[in-house]
Amino acid sequence: MKLPRPHTSARTFDPPERCIYCGKPGGEEGLRDEHIIPDGLGGRLVYAKASCHACEKITSAFEGRIISQAYGDTRAILGLRRGNGRKWPDEFNVQVTREAEKIDVAVKGDELPAAVWLTCLNHRPLILDNKPVSGNVKVDLALWSPLKDYQDRLAALGPGTVSVAKRYRFDEFFRFINRIAFAYAHASLRGKFSPLTVEYILRDRGKWITRYIGGDIIGRPDDASHDIHELYLAQIKAHGLTYVAVRVHLFALNDFPAYVVIVGTENAETEQPTGAAHDVKDPGSWTKVNFERFRAETVPHPRVRFRRVPDE
Ligand SMILES: [Zn+2]
């Protein structure tokens, strides 16, 4: 099966003058262009000169691990760009454990059973309900594949246990989601909000996840961009505050799960962006979300729940 080559809207946002993460002007080394969604995932939204060298070092480290470990095979079968101009190999090794023996089975790209372990969050970001940080929320870990013939590809490997998806750190994964959400909100709103999650992006504080990131409480908007990835800005009112939220839907075309990140609160200086060069219509839109509209069933269910080919 040949998949269509994905595309994403391209856009470059004007530079913010200071690093969006630490607020410093960049020093001698200057500020670097920030890919809002990584280039390695096909992201074409660029925030010009938005990150200082020190912050870029931090964010690119966990981002590099996530795109290679979590999304490596998915990127390969979708033909997404690889770093340093490298091409994807013609053959991949899949590890199969057969009769207690680990063997590497060479497969062609169109036979590779690409999949990624992803958590599906089922809670609202706890900050919206004024709840403290908690590790006690339900997460659904499941295997997601962009392939319709995923089971056939697994079966074609023969009997045995197949290692189909690589491990990665979930705390890093959510820092990565958080960074995408924050950079997009900052670029779209020209930084006119009070950020809540920058500490969490720059430092390893995994327990913060549940406070600021939750399941898809917004749902796919009617005017979704239908790009491979979709980002969507929303305004959420709760207990007297107006929060700035971003719905992050990576591999939206492939029905992977979406997350909602609360990136900040509106402050007095916030202006609703209107018209002109910096409106937020493309690819996201500014939407008012009414809390009562949240329904548990808007959280998508995993499509693929198995990982093993049964022994014969
Ligand atoms: Zn910085």
PDB file of C-alpha atoms and ligand atoms in Angstrom:
ATOM      1  CA  MET A   1       0.000   0.000   0.000  1.00  0.00           C
ATOM      2  CA  LYS A   2       1.397   3.375  -0.962  1.00  0.00           C
ATOM      3  CA  LEU A   3       0.492   6.230   1.340  1.00  0.00           C
ATOM      4  CA  PRO A   4       0.015   9.724  -0.021  1.00  0.00           C
ATOM      5  CA  ARG A   5       2.833  12.052   0.842  1.00  0.00           C
ATOM      6  CA  PRO A   6       1.703  14.212   3.747  1.00  0.00           C
ATOM      7  CA  HIS A   7       1.952  17.955   3.695  1.00  0.00           C
ATOM      8  CA  THR A   8       1.577  20.716   6.233  1.00  0.00           C
ATOM      9  CA  SER A   9       0.817  24.374   5.794  1.00  0.00           C
ATOM     10  CA  ALA A  10       3.954  26.447   5.644  1.00  0.00           C
ATOM     11  CA  ARG A  11       4.178  29.714   7.465  1.00  0.00           C
ATOM     12  CA  THR A  12       6.880  31.827   9.059  1.00  0.00           C
ATOM     13  CA  PHE A  13       5.978  33.982  12.021  1.00  0.00           C
ATOM     14  CA  ASP A  14       7.861  37.248  12.563  1.00  0.00           C
ATOM     15  CA  PRO A  15      10.602  37.113  15.215  1.00  0.00           C
ATOM     16  CA  PRO A  16       9.627  37.918  18.822  1.00  0.00           C
ATOM     17  CA  GLU A  17      12.926  39.759  19.601  1.00  0.00           C
ATOM     18  CA  ARG A  18      13.596  37.698  22.707  1.00  0.00           C
ATOM     19  CA  CYS A  19      13.841  34.000  23.434  1.00  0.00           C
ATOM     20  CA  ILE A  20      10.276  32.829  23.990  1.00  0.00           C
ATOM     21  CA  TYR A  21      11.409  30.386  26.705  1.00  0.00           C
ATOM     22  CA  CYS A  22      13.818  32.360  28.914  1.00  0.00           C
ATOM     23  CA  GLY A  23      13.141  35.930  27.728  1.00  0.00           C
ATOM     24  CA  LYS A  24      16.813  36.697  27.045  1.00  0.00           C
ATOM     25  CA  PRO A  25      17.803  38.631  23.921  1.00  0.00           C
ATOM     26  CA  GLY A  26      20.107  35.875  22.625  1.00  0.00           C
ATOM     27  CA  GLY A  27      23.544  37.377  23.280  1.00  0.00           C
ATOM     28  CA  GLU A  28      26.443  37.051  20.845  1.00  0.00           C
ATOM     29  CA  GLU A  29      25.211  33.836  19.347  1.00  0.00           C
ATOM     30  CA  GLY A  30      21.871  35.382  18.486  1.00  0.00           C
ATOM     31  CA  LEU A  31      18.460  33.794  18.361  1.00  0.00           C
ATOM     32  CA  ARG A  32      17.614  30.724  16.299  1.00  0.00           C
ATOM     33  CA  ASP A  33      14.649  29.883  14.156  1.00  0.00           C
ATOM     34  CA  GLU A  34      12.260  27.593  15.978  1.00  0.00           C
ATOM     35  CA  HIS A  35      10.318  24.902  14.158  1.00  0.00           C
ATOM     36  CA  ILE A  36       6.998  24.834  15.973  1.00  0.00           C
ATOM     37  CA  ILE A  37       6.460  21.233  14.900  1.00  0.00           C
ATOM     38  CA  PRO A  38       9.834  19.605  14.227  1.00  0.00           C
ATOM     39  CA  ASP A  39      11.119  19.494  10.698  1.00  0.00           C
ATOM     40  CA  GLY A  40      11.619  15.756  11.164  1.00  0.00           C
ATOM     41  CA  LEU A  41       7.845  15.354  11.491  1.00  0.00           C
ATOM     42  CA  GLY A  42       7.213  17.428   8.389  1.00  0.00           C
ATOM     43  CA  GLY A  43       6.430  20.623  10.338  1.00  0.00           C
ATOM     44  CA  ARG A  44       6.499  23.752   8.177  1.00  0.00           C
ATOM     45  CA  LEU A  45       5.535  26.364  10.757  1.00  0.00           C
ATOM     46  CA  VAL A  46       8.597  28.380  11.679  1.00  0.00           C
ATOM     47  CA  TYR A  47       8.883  30.979  14.419  1.00  0.00           C
ATOM     48  CA  ALA A  48      11.785  33.105  13.204  1.00  0.00           C
ATOM     49  CA  LYS A  49      14.575  33.846  15.717  1.00  0.00           C
ATOM     50  CA  ALA A  50      12.553  32.687  18.695  1.00  0.00           C
ATOM     51  CA  SER A  51      14.933  30.565  20.764  1.00  0.00           C
ATOM     52  CA  CYS A  52      18.304  31.321  22.320  1.00  0.00           C
ATOM     53  CA  HIS A  53      21.148  28.864  21.958  1.00  0.00           C
ATOM     54  CA  ALA A  54      20.894  27.611  25.562  1.00  0.00           C
ATOM     55  CA  CYS A  55      17.162  26.914  25.354  1.00  0.00           C
ATOM     56  CA  GLU A  56      17.481  25.360  21.920  1.00  0.00           C
ATOM     57  CA  LYS A  57      20.043  22.944  23.349  1.00  0.00           C
ATOM     58  CA  ILE A  58      17.542  21.794  25.972  1.00  0.00           C
ATOM     59  CA  THR A  59      14.512  21.518  23.713  1.00  0.00           C
ATOM     60  CA  SER A  60      16.299  19.928  20.758  1.00  0.00           C
ATOM     61  CA  ALA A  61      17.746  17.221  23.030  1.00  0.00           C
ATOM     62  CA  PHE A  62      14.413  15.777  24.174  1.00  0.00           C
ATOM     63  CA  GLU A  63      12.781  16.538  20.865  1.00  0.00           C
ATOM     64  CA  GLY A  64      15.440  14.604  18.960  1.00  0.00           C
ATOM     65  CA  ARG A  65      14.916  11.575  21.183  1.00  0.00           C
ATOM     66  CA  ILE A  66      11.144  11.678  20.774  1.00  0.00           C
ATOM     67  CA  ILE A  67      11.102  12.006  17.012  1.00  0.00           C
ATOM     68  CA  SER A  68      13.639   9.243  16.514  1.00  0.00           C
ATOM     69  CA  GLN A  69      12.514   6.832  19.242  1.00  0.00           C
ATOM     70  CA  ALA A  70       8.771   7.295  19.294  1.00  0.00           C
ATOM     71  CA  TYR A  71       8.090   8.270  15.697  1.00  0.00           C
ATOM     72  CA  GLY A  72      11.084   6.791  13.828  1.00  0.00           C
ATOM     73  CA  ASP A  73       9.309   4.036  11.904  1.00  0.00           C
ATOM     74  CA  THR A  74       6.204   6.151  11.329  1.00  0.00           C
ATOM     75  CA  ARG A  75       8.366   8.863   9.766  1.00  0.00           C
ATOM     76  CA  ALA A  76      10.110   6.293   7.589  1.00  0.00           C
ATOM     77  CA  ILE A  77       6.952   4.831   6.094  1.00  0.00           C
ATOM     78  CA  LEU A  78       5.440   8.279   5.559  1.00  0.00           C
ATOM     79  CA  GLY A  79       8.651   9.476   3.902  1.00  0.00           C
ATOM     80  CA  LEU A  80       9.148  12.375   6.301  1.00  0.00           C
ATOM     81  CA  ARG A  81      12.464  14.197   6.228  1.00  0.00           C
ATOM     82  CA  ARG A  82      15.450  12.681   7.976  1.00  0.00           C
ATOM     83  CA  GLY A  83      18.155  14.799   9.628  1.00  0.00           C
ATOM     84  CA  ASN A  84      21.379  15.885   7.843  1.00  0.00           C
ATOM     85  CA  GLY A  85      20.025  15.027   4.391  1.00  0.00           C
ATOM     86  CA  ARG A  86      20.127  11.294   5.089  1.00  0.00           C
ATOM     87  CA  LYS A  87      17.801   8.992   3.183  1.00  0.00           C
ATOM     88  CA  TRP A  88      15.748   6.240   4.771  1.00  0.00           C
ATOM     89  CA  PRO A  89      17.256   2.799   4.182  1.00  0.00           C
ATOM     90  CA  ASP A  90      15.706   0.367   1.685  1.00  0.00           C
ATOM     91  CA  GLU A  91      15.624  -2.312   4.350  1.00  0.00           C
ATOM     92  CA  PHE A  92      14.770  -2.258   8.040  1.00  0.00           C
ATOM     93  CA  ASN A  93      15.463  -4.793  10.753  1.00  0.00           C
ATOM     94  CA  VAL A  94      12.543  -6.017  12.825  1.00  0.00           C
ATOM     95  CA  GLN A  95      13.390  -8.013  15.920  1.00  0.00           C
ATOM     96  CA  VAL A  96      11.410 -11.211  16.286  1.00  0.00           C
ATOM     97  CA  THR A  97      11.700 -13.572  19.236  1.00  0.00           C
ATOM     98  CA  ARG A  98      11.060 -17.073  17.996  1.00  0.00           C
ATOM     99  CA  GLU A  99      11.462 -20.127  20.239  1.00  0.00           C
ATOM    100  CA  ALA A 100      13.369 -18.028  22.829  1.00  0.00           C
ATOM    101  CA  GLU A 101      15.789 -16.832  20.190  1.00  0.00           C
ATOM    102  CA  LYS A 102      16.013 -13.216  19.077  1.00  0.00           C
ATOM    103  CA  ILE A 103      16.403 -12.838  15.360  1.00  0.00           C
ATOM    104  CA  ASP A 104      16.566  -9.812  13.096  1.00  0.00           C
ATOM    105  CA  VAL A 105      14.242 -10.067  10.135  1.00  0.00           C
ATOM    106  CA  ALA A 106      15.058  -7.734   7.229  1.00  0.00           C
ATOM    107  CA  VAL A 107      11.984  -6.150   5.698  1.00  0.00           C
ATOM    108  CA  LYS A 108      11.448  -3.615   2.941  1.00  0.00           C
ATOM    109  CA  GLY A 109       9.960  -0.230   3.791  1.00  0.00           C
ATOM    110  CA  ASP A 110       6.537  -1.248   2.475  1.00  0.00           C
ATOM    111  CA  GLU A 111       6.591  -4.305   4.754  1.00  0.00           C
ATOM    112  CA  LEU A 112       7.636  -2.520   7.937  1.00  0.00           C
ATOM    113  CA  PRO A 113       4.972  -2.762  10.672  1.00  0.00           C
ATOM    114  CA  ALA A 114       5.408   0.813  11.879  1.00  0.00           C
ATOM    115  CA  ALA A 115       3.679   1.701  15.129  1.00  0.00           C
ATOM    116  CA  VAL A 116       4.135   3.915  18.139  1.00  0.00           C
ATOM    117  CA  TRP A 117       3.132   3.561  21.777  1.00  0.00           C
ATOM    118  CA  LEU A 118       1.025   6.563  22.711  1.00  0.00           C
ATOM    119  CA  THR A 119      -0.863   7.512  25.816  1.00  0.00           C
ATOM    120  CA  CYS A 120      -4.422   8.605  25.425  1.00  0.00           C
ATOM    121  CA  LEU A 121      -5.270  10.994  28.260  1.00  0.00           C
ATOM    122  CA  ASN A 122      -8.836  10.874  29.489  1.00  0.00           C
ATOM    123  CA  HIS A 123      -8.845  13.724  31.983  1.00  0.00           C
ATOM    124  CA  ARG A 124      -9.182  17.475  31.686  1.00  0.00           C
ATOM    125  CA  PRO A 125      -6.034  19.429  32.507  1.00  0.00           C
ATOM    126  CA  LEU A 126      -6.337  19.594  36.295  1.00  0.00           C
ATOM    127  CA  ILE A 127      -5.654  23.315  36.476  1.00  0.00           C
ATOM    128  CA  LEU A 128      -9.048  23.964  34.885  1.00  0.00           C
ATOM    129  CA  ASP A 129     -10.735  22.475  37.916  1.00  0.00           C
ATOM    130  CA  ASN A 130      -8.289  24.016  40.367  1.00  0.00           C
ATOM    131  CA  LYS A 131      -7.014  20.575  41.243  1.00  0.00           C
ATOM    132  CA  PRO A 132      -3.452  19.971  42.410  1.00  0.00           C
ATOM    133  CA  VAL A 133      -0.910  17.931  40.506  1.00  0.00           C
ATOM    134  CA  SER A 134      -1.828  14.280  40.593  1.00  0.00           C
ATOM    135  CA  GLY A 135      -0.414  11.060  39.265  1.00  0.00           C
ATOM    136  CA  ASN A 136      -3.772   9.505  39.895  1.00  0.00           C
ATOM    137  CA  VAL A 137      -5.470  10.009  36.557  1.00  0.00           C
ATOM    138  CA  LYS A 138      -6.407   7.438  33.991  1.00  0.00           C
ATOM    139  CA  VAL A 139      -4.123   7.109  31.014  1.00  0.00           C
ATOM    140  CA  ASP A 140      -4.645   4.647  28.248  1.00  0.00           C
ATOM    141  CA  LEU A 141      -1.459   3.317  26.696  1.00  0.00           C
ATOM    142  CA  ALA A 142      -1.936   1.713  23.329  1.00  0.00           C
ATOM    143  CA  LEU A 143      -0.181   0.976  20.104  1.00  0.00           C
ATOM    144  CA  TRP A 144      -1.067   3.243  17.209  1.00  0.00           C
ATOM    145  CA  SER A 145      -0.201   2.628  13.615  1.00  0.00           C
ATOM    146  CA  PRO A 146      -0.796   4.771  10.545  1.00  0.00           C
ATOM    147  CA  LEU A 147      -1.085   1.578   8.504  1.00  0.00           C
ATOM    148  CA  LYS A 148      -4.366   0.030   7.469  1.00  0.00           C
ATOM    149  CA  ASP A 149      -2.560  -3.242   6.753  1.00  0.00           C
ATOM    150  CA  TYR A 150      -0.648  -3.205  10.037  1.00  0.00           C
ATOM    151  CA  GLN A 151      -1.917  -6.620  11.138  1.00  0.00           C
ATOM    152  CA  ASP A 152      -1.041  -8.154   7.776  1.00  0.00           C
ATOM    153  CA  ARG A 153       2.485  -6.789   8.025  1.00  0.00           C
ATOM    154  CA  LEU A 154       2.858  -8.308  11.494  1.00  0.00           C
ATOM    155  CA  ALA A 155       1.471 -11.626  10.342  1.00  0.00           C
ATOM    156  CA  ALA A 156       3.857 -11.679   7.365  1.00  0.00           C
ATOM    157  CA  LEU A 157       6.777 -11.814   9.807  1.00  0.00           C
ATOM    158  CA  GLY A 158       5.741 -15.315  10.807  1.00  0.00           C
ATOM    159  CA  PRO A 159       5.345 -16.801  14.266  1.00  0.00           C
ATOM    160  CA  GLY A 160       7.030 -15.327  17.312  1.00  0.00           C
ATOM    161  CA  THR A 161       6.948 -12.153  19.377  1.00  0.00           C
ATOM    162  CA  VAL A 162       7.615  -9.043  17.378  1.00  0.00           C
ATOM    163  CA  SER A 163       9.178  -5.925  18.876  1.00  0.00           C
ATOM    164  CA  VAL A 164       7.254  -3.349  16.902  1.00  0.00           C
ATOM    165  CA  ALA A 165       7.620  -0.092  18.745  1.00  0.00           C
ATOM    166  CA  LYS A 166      10.542   1.527  20.511  1.00  0.00           C
ATOM    167  CA  ARG A 167      10.496   2.745  24.078  1.00  0.00           C
ATOM    168  CA  TYR A 168      10.798   6.394  24.999  1.00  0.00           C
ATOM    169  CA  ARG A 169      10.235   8.529  28.083  1.00  0.00           C
ATOM    170  CA  PHE A 170       6.674   9.715  28.592  1.00  0.00           C
ATOM    171  CA  ASP A 171       7.747  12.756  30.573  1.00  0.00           C
ATOM    172  CA  GLU A 172       9.870  13.808  27.598  1.00  0.00           C
ATOM    173  CA  PHE A 173       7.014  13.122  25.244  1.00  0.00           C
ATOM    174  CA  PHE A 174       4.777  15.541  27.133  1.00  0.00           C
ATOM    175  CA  ARG A 175       7.497  18.185  27.350  1.00  0.00           C
ATOM    176  CA  PHE A 176       7.661  17.850  23.592  1.00  0.00           C
ATOM    177  CA  ILE A 177       3.857  18.263  23.216  1.00  0.00           C
ATOM    178  CA  ASN A 178       3.978  21.154  25.662  1.00  0.00           C
ATOM    179  CA  ARG A 179       6.750  22.923  23.732  1.00  0.00           C
ATOM    180  CA  ILE A 180       4.832  22.665  20.457  1.00  0.00           C
ATOM    181  CA  ALA A 181       1.709  24.088  22.110  1.00  0.00           C
ATOM    182  CA  PHE A 182       3.539  26.930  23.805  1.00  0.00           C
ATOM    183  CA  ALA A 183       5.554  27.966  20.734  1.00  0.00           C
ATOM    184  CA  TYR A 184       2.415  27.952  18.586  1.00  0.00           C
ATOM    185  CA  ALA A 185       0.427  30.034  21.066  1.00  0.00           C
ATOM    186  CA  HIS A 186       3.321  32.464  21.475  1.00  0.00           C
ATOM    187  CA  ALA A 187       3.741  32.880  17.708  1.00  0.00           C
ATOM    188  CA  SER A 188       0.011  33.246  17.073  1.00  0.00           C
ATOM    189  CA  LEU A 189      -0.703  35.649  19.930  1.00  0.00           C
ATOM    190  CA  ARG A 190       2.649  37.478  19.795  1.00  0.00           C
ATOM    191  CA  GLY A 191       3.343  36.373  23.368  1.00  0.00           C
ATOM    192  CA  LYS A 192       0.384  38.269  24.776  1.00  0.00           C
ATOM    193  CA  PHE A 193      -0.539  35.899  27.556  1.00  0.00           C
ATOM    194  CA  SER A 194       0.936  34.865  30.905  1.00  0.00           C
ATOM    195  CA  PRO A 195       2.726  31.572  30.334  1.00  0.00           C
ATOM    196  CA  LEU A 196       2.228  28.687  32.765  1.00  0.00           C
ATOM    197  CA  THR A 197       4.357  25.878  31.401  1.00  0.00           C
ATOM    198  CA  VAL A 198       7.761  27.256  30.466  1.00  0.00           C
ATOM    199  CA  GLU A 199       9.429  25.818  33.580  1.00  0.00           C
ATOM    200  CA  TYR A 200       8.052  22.461  32.637  1.00  0.00           C
ATOM    201  CA  ILE A 201       9.402  22.726  29.073  1.00  0.00           C
ATOM    202  CA  LEU A 202      12.897  23.700  30.207  1.00  0.00           C
ATOM    203  CA  ARG A 203      13.213  21.418  33.201  1.00  0.00           C
ATOM    204  CA  ASP A 204      12.452  17.807  33.772  1.00  0.00           C
ATOM    205  CA  ARG A 205       9.308  17.968  35.873  1.00  0.00           C
ATOM    206  CA  GLY A 206       7.177  15.118  34.659  1.00  0.00           C
ATOM    207  CA  LYS A 207       4.673  15.280  37.476  1.00  0.00           C
ATOM    208  CA  TRP A 208       3.355  18.510  36.024  1.00  0.00           C
ATOM    209  CA  ILE A 209       1.914  16.693  33.060  1.00  0.00           C
ATOM    210  CA  THR A 210      -1.568  16.165  34.415  1.00  0.00           C
ATOM    211  CA  ARG A 211      -1.935  19.730  35.569  1.00  0.00           C
ATOM    212  CA  TYR A 212      -1.483  21.344  32.174  1.00  0.00           C
ATOM    213  CA  ILE A 213      -2.081  18.568  29.641  1.00  0.00           C
ATOM    214  CA  GLY A 214      -5.227  16.560  29.219  1.00  0.00           C
ATOM    215  CA  GLY A 215      -7.248  14.647  26.686  1.00  0.00           C
ATOM    216  CA  ASP A 216      -9.020  16.062  23.700  1.00  0.00           C
ATOM    217  CA  ILE A 217     -11.611  18.209  25.474  1.00  0.00           C
ATOM    218  CA  ILE A 218     -11.987  20.470  22.453  1.00  0.00           C
ATOM    219  CA  GLY A 219     -12.547  17.911  19.735  1.00  0.00           C
ATOM    220  CA  ARG A 220     -11.623  18.250  16.102  1.00  0.00           C
ATOM    221  CA  PRO A 221     -12.747  21.674  14.943  1.00  0.00           C
ATOM    222  CA  ASP A 222     -15.133  22.009  12.024  1.00  0.00           C
ATOM    223  CA  ASP A 223     -12.558  24.039  10.140  1.00  0.00           C
ATOM    224  CA  ALA A 224      -9.687  21.646  10.822  1.00  0.00           C
ATOM    225  CA  SER A 225      -6.782  22.241   8.476  1.00  0.00           C
ATOM    226  CA  HIS A 226      -6.610  18.601   7.339  1.00  0.00           C
ATOM    227  CA  ASP A 227      -2.848  18.735   7.331  1.00  0.00           C
ATOM    228  CA  ILE A 228      -0.836  15.821   8.589  1.00  0.00           C
ATOM    229  CA  HIS A 229      -0.626  17.678  11.913  1.00  0.00           C
ATOM    230  CA  GLU A 230      -3.166  20.132  13.263  1.00  0.00           C
ATOM    231  CA  LEU A 231      -2.706  22.859  15.839  1.00  0.00           C
ATOM    232  CA  TYR A 232      -5.647  24.784  17.159  1.00  0.00           C
ATOM    233  CA  LEU A 233      -5.827  27.681  19.564  1.00  0.00           C
ATOM    234  CA  ALA A 234      -8.674  27.892  22.008  1.00  0.00           C
ATOM    235  CA  GLN A 235      -9.797  30.074  24.846  1.00  0.00           C
ATOM    236  CA  ILE A 236     -11.211  28.231  27.851  1.00  0.00           C
ATOM    237  CA  LYS A 237     -13.012  29.964  30.691  1.00  0.00           C
ATOM    238  CA  ALA A 238     -12.921  28.292  34.088  1.00  0.00           C
ATOM    239  CA  HIS A 239     -13.351  29.543  37.670  1.00  0.00           C
ATOM    240  CA  GLY A 240     -13.168  33.180  36.665  1.00  0.00           C
ATOM    241  CA  LEU A 241     -10.024  32.918  34.532  1.00  0.00           C
ATOM    242  CA  THR A 242      -9.555  32.718  30.804  1.00  0.00           C
ATOM    243  CA  TYR A 243      -6.988  30.154  29.800  1.00  0.00           C
ATOM    244  CA  VAL A 244      -5.092  29.957  26.535  1.00  0.00           C
ATOM    245  CA  ALA A 245      -5.182  26.386  25.292  1.00  0.00           C
ATOM    246  CA  VAL A 246      -3.749  24.623  22.277  1.00  0.00           C
ATOM    247  CA  ARG A 247      -5.103  21.429  20.848  1.00  0.00           C
ATOM    248  CA  VAL A 248      -2.102  19.504  19.546  1.00  0.00           C
ATOM    249  CA  HIS A 249      -3.005  16.806  17.057  1.00  0.00           C
ATOM    250  CA  LEU A 250       0.091  15.213  15.581  1.00  0.00           C
ATOM    251  CA  PHE A 251      -0.563  12.794  12.727  1.00  0.00           C
ATOM    252  CA  ALA A 252      -4.150  13.964  12.622  1.00  0.00           C
ATOM    253  CA  LEU A 253      -4.501  12.449   9.154  1.00  0.00           C
ATOM    254  CA  ASN A 254      -3.699   9.081  10.686  1.00  0.00           C
ATOM    255  CA  ASP A 255      -6.159   9.468  13.589  1.00  0.00           C
ATOM    256  CA  PHE A 256      -3.497   9.469  16.290  1.00  0.00           C
ATOM    257  CA  PRO A 257      -4.682  10.891  19.661  1.00  0.00           C
ATOM    258  CA  ALA A 258      -4.888  14.630  20.305  1.00  0.00           C
ATOM    259  CA  TYR A 259      -3.951  16.495  23.494  1.00  0.00           C
ATOM    260  CA  VAL A 260      -5.046  19.803  24.940  1.00  0.00           C
ATOM    261  CA  VAL A 261      -2.358  21.880  26.620  1.00  0.00           C
ATOM    262  CA  ILE A 262      -3.137  24.835  28.862  1.00  0.00           C
ATOM    263  CA  VAL A 263      -0.223  27.118  28.017  1.00  0.00           C
ATOM    264  CA  GLY A 264      -1.202  30.242  29.934  1.00  0.00           C
ATOM    265  CA  THR A 265      -3.789  32.678  31.128  1.00  0.00           C
ATOM    266  CA  GLU A 266      -4.942  35.804  29.432  1.00  0.00           C
ATOM    267  CA  ASN A 267      -3.677  38.947  31.045  1.00  0.00           C
ATOM    268  CA  ALA A 268      -4.741  42.581  30.942  1.00  0.00           C
ATOM    269  CA  GLU A 269      -2.573  43.382  27.916  1.00  0.00           C
ATOM    270  CA  THR A 270      -3.951  40.557  25.866  1.00  0.00           C
ATOM    271  CA  GLU A 271      -5.484  41.629  22.629  1.00  0.00           C
ATOM    272  CA  GLN A 272      -7.608  39.383  20.540  1.00  0.00           C
ATOM    273  CA  PRO A 273      -5.720  39.086  17.290  1.00  0.00           C
ATOM    274  CA  THR A 274      -7.719  40.460  14.423  1.00  0.00           C
ATOM    275  CA  GLY A 275      -7.177  40.491  10.703  1.00  0.00           C
ATOM    276  CA  ALA A 276      -3.786  41.721   9.518  1.00  0.00           C
ATOM    277  CA  ALA A 277      -0.628  39.710   9.275  1.00  0.00           C
ATOM    278  CA  HIS A 278      -0.840  37.889  12.561  1.00  0.00           C
ATOM    279  CA  ASP A 279      -4.298  36.534  12.642  1.00  0.00           C
ATOM    280  CA  VAL A 280      -4.550  32.941  13.737  1.00  0.00           C
ATOM    281  CA  LYS A 281      -6.790  31.572  11.056  1.00  0.00           C
ATOM    282  CA  ASP A 282      -4.205  29.427   9.390  1.00  0.00           C
ATOM    283  CA  PRO A 283      -3.830  26.653  10.343  1.00  0.00           C
ATOM    284  CA  GLY A 284      -5.517  27.136  13.720  1.00  0.00           C
ATOM    285  CA  SER A 285      -8.346  29.412  14.723  1.00  0.00           C
ATOM    286  CA  TRP A 286      -9.288  31.292  17.835  1.00  0.00           C
ATOM    287  CA  THR A 287     -12.296  29.595  19.267  1.00  0.00           C
ATOM    288  CA  LYS A 288     -14.282  30.055  22.393  1.00  0.00           C
ATOM    289  CA  VAL A 289     -14.793  26.757  24.103  1.00  0.00           C
ATOM    290  CA  ASN A 290     -17.574  26.385  26.534  1.00  0.00           C
ATOM    291  CA  PHE A 291     -16.764  24.009  29.284  1.00  0.00           C
ATOM    292  CA  GLU A 292     -20.121  22.362  29.375  1.00  0.00           C
ATOM    293  CA  ARG A 293     -19.433  21.112  25.882  1.00  0.00           C
ATOM    294  CA  PHE A 294     -16.873  18.672  27.171  1.00  0.00           C
ATOM    295  CA  ARG A 295     -17.960  15.122  26.650  1.00  0.00           C
ATOM    296  CA  ALA A 296     -15.982  12.075  27.597  1.00  0.00           C
ATOM    297  CA  GLU A 297     -16.764  10.431  24.286  1.00  0.00           C
ATOM    298  CA  THR A 298     -14.789  13.058  22.393  1.00  0.00           C
ATOM    299  CA  VAL A 299     -11.659  11.278  23.592  1.00  0.00           C
ATOM    300  CA  PRO A 300     -10.597   8.981  20.766  1.00  0.00           C
ATOM    301  CA  HIS A 301     -10.125   5.310  21.391  1.00  0.00           C
ATOM    302  CA  PRO A 302      -7.041   3.453  20.314  1.00  0.00           C
ATOM    303  CA  ARG A 303      -7.384   1.708  17.013  1.00  0.00           C
ATOM    304  CA  VAL A 304      -4.829  -0.966  17.624  1.00  0.00           C
ATOM    305  CA  ARG A 305      -4.468  -2.678  20.948  1.00  0.00           C
ATOM    306  CA  PHE A 306      -2.274  -5.659  20.352  1.00  0.00           C
ATOM    307  CA  ARG A 307       1.438  -6.022  19.966  1.00  0.00           C
ATOM    308  CA  ARG A 308       2.206  -9.672  19.456  1.00  0.00           C
ATOM    309  CA  VAL A 309       1.861 -12.301  16.823  1.00  0.00           C
ATOM    310  CA  PRO A 310       0.791 -15.424  18.712  1.00  0.00           C
ATOM    311  CA  ASP A 311       3.131 -18.374  18.665  1.00  0.00           C
ATOM    312  CA  GLU A 312       1.881 -21.242  16.567  1.00  0.00           C
TER     313      GLU A 312
HETATM  314 ZN    ZN B   1      16.307  31.077  26.014  1.00  0.00          ZN
END
